[in-house]
mmCIF file of N, CA and C in Angstrom:
data_model
loop_
_atom_site.group_PDB
_atom_site.id
_atom_site.type_symbol
_atom_site.label_atom_id
_atom_site.label_comp_id
_atom_site.label_asym_id
_atom_site.label_seq_id
_atom_site.Cartn_x
_atom_site.Cartn_y
_atom_site.Cartn_z
ATOM 1 N N MET A 1 111.587 121.610 78.707
ATOM 2 C CA MET A 1 112.739 121.095 79.411
ATOM 3 C C MET A 1 113.796 120.706 78.376
ATOM 4 N N LYS A 2 115.031 121.036 78.647
ATOM 5 C CA LYS A 2 116.125 120.702 77.746
ATOM 6 C C LYS A 2 116.439 119.204 77.863
ATOM 7 N N PRO A 3 116.974 118.599 76.801
ATOM 8 C CA PRO A 3 117.248 117.162 76.862
ATOM 9 C C PRO A 3 118.315 116.780 77.883
ATOM 10 N N TYR A 4 119.109 117.731 78.328
ATOM 11 C CA TYR A 4 120.148 117.455 79.320
ATOM 12 C C TYR A 4 119.833 118.108 80.671
ATOM 13 N N ASP A 5 118.576 118.453 80.888
ATOM 14 C CA ASP A 5 118.152 119.085 82.134
ATOM 15 C C ASP A 5 118.469 118.160 83.314
ATOM 16 N N PRO A 6 119.069 118.678 84.407
ATOM 17 C CA PRO A 6 119.452 117.821 85.529
ATOM 18 C C PRO A 6 118.275 117.498 86.455
ATOM 19 N N SER A 7 117.199 117.057 85.875
ATOM 20 C CA SER A 7 116.035 116.693 86.683
ATOM 21 C C SER A 7 115.428 115.431 86.101
ATOM 22 N N GLY A 8 114.403 114.950 86.730
ATOM 23 C CA GLY A 8 113.737 113.745 86.251
ATOM 24 C C GLY A 8 113.627 112.721 87.363
ATOM 25 N N ALA A 9 113.352 111.500 86.971
ATOM 26 C CA ALA A 9 113.161 110.428 87.950
ATOM 27 C C ALA A 9 114.466 110.137 88.677
ATOM 28 N N VAL A 10 114.413 110.081 89.989
ATOM 29 C CA VAL A 10 115.593 109.741 90.791
ATOM 30 C C VAL A 10 115.357 108.479 91.620
ATOM 31 N N GLN A 11 114.331 107.756 91.259
ATOM 32 C CA GLN A 11 114.079 106.450 91.848
ATOM 33 C C GLN A 11 113.145 105.700 90.915
ATOM 34 N N GLY A 12 113.182 104.408 91.007
ATOM 35 C CA GLY A 12 112.305 103.602 90.173
ATOM 36 C C GLY A 12 111.643 102.519 91.011
ATOM 37 N N LYS A 13 110.405 102.211 90.684
ATOM 38 C CA LYS A 13 109.673 101.153 91.381
ATOM 39 C C LYS A 13 108.942 100.318 90.346
ATOM 40 N N VAL A 14 108.878 99.006 90.585
ATOM 41 C CA VAL A 14 108.207 98.088 89.678
ATOM 42 C C VAL A 14 107.298 97.187 90.490
ATOM 43 N N ILE A 15 106.075 96.995 89.993
ATOM 44 C CA ILE A 15 105.123 96.114 90.669
ATOM 45 C C ILE A 15 104.174 95.542 89.620
ATOM 46 N N ASP A 16 103.793 94.284 89.795
ATOM 47 C CA ASP A 16 102.771 93.679 88.938
ATOM 48 C C ASP A 16 101.661 93.147 89.847
ATOM 49 N N THR A 17 100.641 92.554 89.286
ATOM 50 C CA THR A 17 99.496 92.128 90.103
ATOM 51 C C THR A 17 99.883 91.055 91.111
ATOM 52 N N ARG A 18 100.760 90.136 90.721
ATOM 53 C CA ARG A 18 101.192 89.094 91.666
ATOM 54 C C ARG A 18 101.924 89.719 92.851
ATOM 55 N N MET A 19 102.784 90.675 92.561
ATOM 56 C CA MET A 19 103.528 91.343 93.630
ATOM 57 C C MET A 19 102.594 92.170 94.507
ATOM 58 N N ALA A 20 101.611 92.829 93.891
ATOM 59 C CA ALA A 20 100.665 93.633 94.659
ATOM 60 C C ALA A 20 99.875 92.755 95.621
ATOM 61 N N GLU A 21 99.455 91.581 95.159
ATOM 62 C CA GLU A 21 98.727 90.653 96.035
ATOM 63 C C GLU A 21 99.586 90.227 97.220
ATOM 64 N N ALA A 22 100.890 90.083 97.006
ATOM 65 C CA ALA A 22 101.818 89.688 98.071
ATOM 66 C C ALA A 22 102.360 90.903 98.828
ATOM 67 N N MET A 23 101.916 92.108 98.450
ATOM 68 C CA MET A 23 102.363 93.363 99.058
ATOM 69 C C MET A 23 103.893 93.475 99.041
ATOM 70 N N THR A 24 104.443 93.393 97.834
ATOM 71 C CA THR A 24 105.875 93.524 97.627
ATOM 72 C C THR A 24 106.119 94.351 96.364
ATOM 73 N N PHE A 25 107.277 94.963 96.258
ATOM 74 C CA PHE A 25 107.654 95.670 95.037
ATOM 75 C C PHE A 25 109.171 95.678 94.944
ATOM 76 N N ILE A 26 109.664 96.016 93.767
ATOM 77 C CA ILE A 26 111.101 96.132 93.545
ATOM 78 C C ILE A 26 111.400 97.593 93.256
ATOM 79 N N GLY A 27 112.445 98.120 93.868
ATOM 80 C CA GLY A 27 112.784 99.521 93.658
ATOM 81 C C GLY A 27 114.276 99.760 93.702
ATOM 82 N N ARG A 28 114.652 100.931 93.256
ATOM 83 C CA ARG A 28 116.057 101.346 93.326
ATOM 84 C C ARG A 28 116.109 102.851 93.525
ATOM 85 N N ILE A 29 117.148 103.297 94.195
ATOM 86 C CA ILE A 29 117.400 104.722 94.347
ATOM 87 C C ILE A 29 118.371 105.135 93.236
ATOM 88 N N GLY A 30 118.201 106.316 92.733
ATOM 89 C CA GLY A 30 119.008 106.769 91.612
ATOM 90 C C GLY A 30 118.221 106.654 90.326
ATOM 91 N N HIS A 31 118.839 107.029 89.233
ATOM 92 C CA HIS A 31 118.154 106.974 87.946
ATOM 93 C C HIS A 31 117.776 105.527 87.620
ATOM 94 N N PRO A 32 116.527 105.268 87.232
ATOM 95 C CA PRO A 32 116.086 103.905 86.936
ATOM 96 C C PRO A 32 116.917 103.208 85.858
ATOM 97 N N CYS A 33 117.526 103.974 84.945
ATOM 98 C CA CYS A 33 118.344 103.368 83.880
ATOM 99 C C CYS A 33 119.673 102.851 84.409
ATOM 100 N N GLY A 34 120.030 103.221 85.648
ATOM 101 C CA GLY A 34 121.272 102.748 86.249
ATOM 102 C C GLY A 34 122.458 103.666 86.066
ATOM 103 N N THR A 35 122.257 104.809 85.434
ATOM 104 C CA THR A 35 123.348 105.746 85.204
ATOM 105 C C THR A 35 123.595 106.596 86.440
ATOM 106 N N ASP A 36 124.852 106.636 86.906
ATOM 107 C CA ASP A 36 125.211 107.523 88.014
ATOM 108 C C ASP A 36 125.257 108.959 87.500
ATOM 109 N N PHE A 37 124.986 109.903 88.393
ATOM 110 C CA PHE A 37 125.036 111.320 88.035
ATOM 111 C C PHE A 37 126.284 111.925 88.649
ATOM 112 N N ASP A 38 127.157 112.472 87.822
ATOM 113 C CA ASP A 38 128.392 113.121 88.249
ATOM 114 C C ASP A 38 128.193 114.630 88.101
ATOM 115 N N ALA A 39 127.989 115.318 89.211
ATOM 116 C CA ALA A 39 127.662 116.744 89.181
ATOM 117 C C ALA A 39 128.762 117.570 88.527
ATOM 118 N N ALA A 40 130.025 117.330 88.870
ATOM 119 C CA ALA A 40 131.120 118.125 88.299
ATOM 120 C C ALA A 40 131.208 117.933 86.788
ATOM 121 N N LYS A 41 131.088 116.706 86.341
ATOM 122 C CA LYS A 41 131.135 116.424 84.905
ATOM 123 C C LYS A 41 129.968 117.113 84.188
ATOM 124 N N PHE A 42 128.775 117.047 84.796
ATOM 125 C CA PHE A 42 127.605 117.701 84.207
ATOM 126 C C PHE A 42 127.816 119.208 84.116
ATOM 127 N N LEU A 43 128.286 119.809 85.200
ATOM 128 C CA LEU A 43 128.471 121.261 85.217
ATOM 129 C C LEU A 43 129.565 121.703 84.248
ATOM 130 N N ASP A 44 130.600 120.883 84.061
ATOM 131 C CA ASP A 44 131.635 121.209 83.077
ATOM 132 C C ASP A 44 131.062 121.240 81.666
ATOM 133 N N ALA A 45 130.120 120.353 81.392
ATOM 134 C CA ALA A 45 129.524 120.268 80.053
ATOM 135 C C ALA A 45 128.382 121.263 79.839
ATOM 136 N N HIS A 46 127.763 121.727 80.927
ATOM 137 C CA HIS A 46 126.576 122.584 80.821
ATOM 138 C C HIS A 46 126.703 123.782 81.769
ATOM 139 N N HIS A 47 127.490 124.762 81.353
ATOM 140 C CA HIS A 47 127.778 125.930 82.190
ATOM 141 C C HIS A 47 126.534 126.735 82.557
ATOM 142 N N ASP A 48 125.460 126.597 81.783
ATOM 143 C CA ASP A 48 124.251 127.376 82.081
ATOM 144 C C ASP A 48 123.580 126.920 83.376
ATOM 145 N N TYR A 49 124.024 125.801 83.933
ATOM 146 C CA TYR A 49 123.486 125.343 85.218
ATOM 147 C C TYR A 49 124.442 125.614 86.370
ATOM 148 N N SER A 50 125.464 126.418 86.151
ATOM 149 C CA SER A 50 126.458 126.677 87.202
ATOM 150 C C SER A 50 125.850 127.307 88.448
ATOM 151 N N TRP A 51 124.722 127.971 88.300
ATOM 152 C CA TRP A 51 124.060 128.568 89.461
ATOM 153 C C TRP A 51 123.608 127.489 90.459
ATOM 154 N N GLN A 52 123.511 126.237 90.004
ATOM 155 C CA GLN A 52 123.099 125.144 90.894
ATOM 156 C C GLN A 52 124.290 124.471 91.592
ATOM 157 N N SER A 53 125.497 124.873 91.261
ATOM 158 C CA SER A 53 126.683 124.195 91.788
ATOM 159 C C SER A 53 126.762 124.147 93.317
ATOM 160 N N PRO A 54 126.304 125.165 94.048
ATOM 161 C CA PRO A 54 126.400 125.060 95.515
ATOM 162 C C PRO A 54 125.560 123.932 96.118
ATOM 163 N N ILE A 55 124.525 123.502 95.412
ATOM 164 C CA ILE A 55 123.654 122.472 95.988
ATOM 165 C C ILE A 55 123.619 121.175 95.186
ATOM 166 N N MET A 56 124.168 121.191 93.968
ATOM 167 C CA MET A 56 124.128 119.995 93.124
ATOM 168 C C MET A 56 125.118 118.959 93.655
ATOM 169 N N GLN A 57 124.654 117.725 93.763
ATOM 170 C CA GLN A 57 125.486 116.648 94.305
ATOM 171 C C GLN A 57 125.493 115.453 93.359
ATOM 172 N N ASP A 58 126.529 114.642 93.474
ATOM 173 C CA ASP A 58 126.577 113.377 92.744
ATOM 174 C C ASP A 58 125.463 112.472 93.255
ATOM 175 N N MET A 59 125.009 111.578 92.387
ATOM 176 C CA MET A 59 124.017 110.586 92.816
ATOM 177 C C MET A 59 124.393 109.239 92.215
ATOM 178 N N ASP A 60 124.807 108.324 93.077
ATOM 179 C CA ASP A 60 125.099 106.969 92.634
ATOM 180 C C ASP A 60 123.814 106.167 92.638
ATOM 181 N N THR A 61 123.671 105.316 91.638
ATOM 182 C CA THR A 61 122.483 104.480 91.533
ATOM 183 C C THR A 61 122.681 103.222 92.361
ATOM 184 N N GLY A 62 121.665 102.865 93.127
ATOM 185 C CA GLY A 62 121.720 101.655 93.934
ATOM 186 C C GLY A 62 121.191 100.447 93.176
ATOM 187 N N PRO A 63 121.307 99.279 93.776
ATOM 188 C CA PRO A 63 120.827 98.065 93.119
ATOM 189 C C PRO A 63 119.307 97.960 93.177
ATOM 190 N N TRP A 64 118.729 97.207 92.238
ATOM 191 C CA TRP A 64 117.303 96.889 92.341
ATOM 192 C C TRP A 64 117.143 95.999 93.568
ATOM 193 N N THR A 65 116.196 96.327 94.436
ATOM 194 C CA THR A 65 116.005 95.632 95.714
ATOM 195 C C THR A 65 114.538 95.325 95.909
ATOM 196 N N GLN A 66 114.238 94.122 96.390
ATOM 197 C CA GLN A 66 112.840 93.756 96.648
ATOM 198 C C GLN A 66 112.469 94.110 98.079
ATOM 199 N N PHE A 67 111.306 94.718 98.231
ATOM 200 C CA PHE A 67 110.776 95.096 99.536
ATOM 201 C C PHE A 67 109.492 94.312 99.773
ATOM 202 N N ARG A 68 109.310 93.828 101.007
ATOM 203 C CA ARG A 68 108.138 93.017 101.352
ATOM 204 C C ARG A 68 107.456 93.595 102.582
ATOM 205 N N ILE A 69 106.162 93.342 102.673
ATOM 206 C CA ILE A 69 105.410 93.793 103.837
ATOM 207 C C ILE A 69 106.032 93.204 105.110
ATOM 208 N N GLY A 70 106.074 94.010 106.143
ATOM 209 C CA GLY A 70 106.583 93.558 107.435
ATOM 210 C C GLY A 70 108.075 93.734 107.617
ATOM 211 N N GLU A 71 108.797 94.104 106.568
ATOM 212 C CA GLU A 71 110.238 94.328 106.704
ATOM 213 C C GLU A 71 110.474 95.683 107.349
ATOM 214 N N HIS A 72 111.519 95.771 108.125
ATOM 215 C CA HIS A 72 111.886 97.025 108.779
ATOM 216 C C HIS A 72 113.377 97.248 108.601
ATOM 217 N N ALA A 73 113.760 98.474 108.522
ATOM 218 C CA ALA A 73 115.176 98.806 108.399
ATOM 219 C C ALA A 73 115.908 98.396 109.665
ATOM 220 N N THR A 74 117.133 97.965 109.498
ATOM 221 C CA THR A 74 117.972 97.627 110.641
ATOM 222 C C THR A 74 118.375 98.926 111.321
ATOM 223 N N PRO A 75 118.182 99.022 112.643
ATOM 224 C CA PRO A 75 118.563 100.252 113.349
ATOM 225 C C PRO A 75 120.060 100.508 113.223
ATOM 226 N N LEU A 76 120.436 101.762 113.064
ATOM 227 C CA LEU A 76 121.842 102.122 113.017
ATOM 228 C C LEU A 76 122.435 102.028 114.413
ATOM 229 N N THR A 77 123.658 101.547 114.499
ATOM 230 C CA THR A 77 124.335 101.472 115.793
ATOM 231 C C THR A 77 125.317 102.606 115.882
ATOM 232 N N ALA A 78 125.516 103.090 117.082
ATOM 233 C CA ALA A 78 126.443 104.192 117.303
ATOM 234 C C ALA A 78 127.879 103.684 117.194
ATOM 235 N N THR A 79 128.742 104.519 116.667
ATOM 236 C CA THR A 79 130.163 104.175 116.628
ATOM 237 C C THR A 79 130.721 104.358 118.033
ATOM 238 N N PRO A 80 131.821 103.678 118.366
ATOM 239 C CA PRO A 80 132.387 103.829 119.723
ATOM 240 C C PRO A 80 132.675 105.288 120.082
ATOM 241 N N ALA A 81 133.184 106.086 119.138
ATOM 242 C CA ALA A 81 133.486 107.489 119.436
ATOM 243 C C ALA A 81 132.209 108.253 119.748
ATOM 244 N N ALA A 82 131.137 107.976 119.013
ATOM 245 C CA ALA A 82 129.877 108.673 119.242
ATOM 246 C C ALA A 82 129.256 108.256 120.567
ATOM 247 N N ALA A 83 129.442 107.004 120.954
ATOM 248 C CA ALA A 83 128.861 106.505 122.200
ATOM 249 C C ALA A 83 129.527 107.151 123.418
ATOM 250 N N GLU A 84 130.768 107.575 123.297
ATOM 251 C CA GLU A 84 131.486 108.183 124.422
ATOM 252 C C GLU A 84 131.021 109.609 124.706
ATOM 253 N N LYS A 85 130.404 110.253 123.737
ATOM 254 C CA LYS A 85 129.992 111.655 123.910
ATOM 255 C C LYS A 85 128.731 111.778 124.713
#
């Protein structure tokens, strides 16, 4: 793999024994180092990956977030325009 290959970890998770006992962990979406991925900038610098341009997308890194047992995602609500259809 080349050192600038556009692959690798796209999420990070951290857990220790105390957290495991409490059934919780900390995670983030995006590169664990916190660097956002700019597809256009990458492709400008590495033309040999231009074949991936139709599907390559930017990836912003999210914040480190703690997840606990029993938590559920908040349901998405329909927008007024969508509700009329």
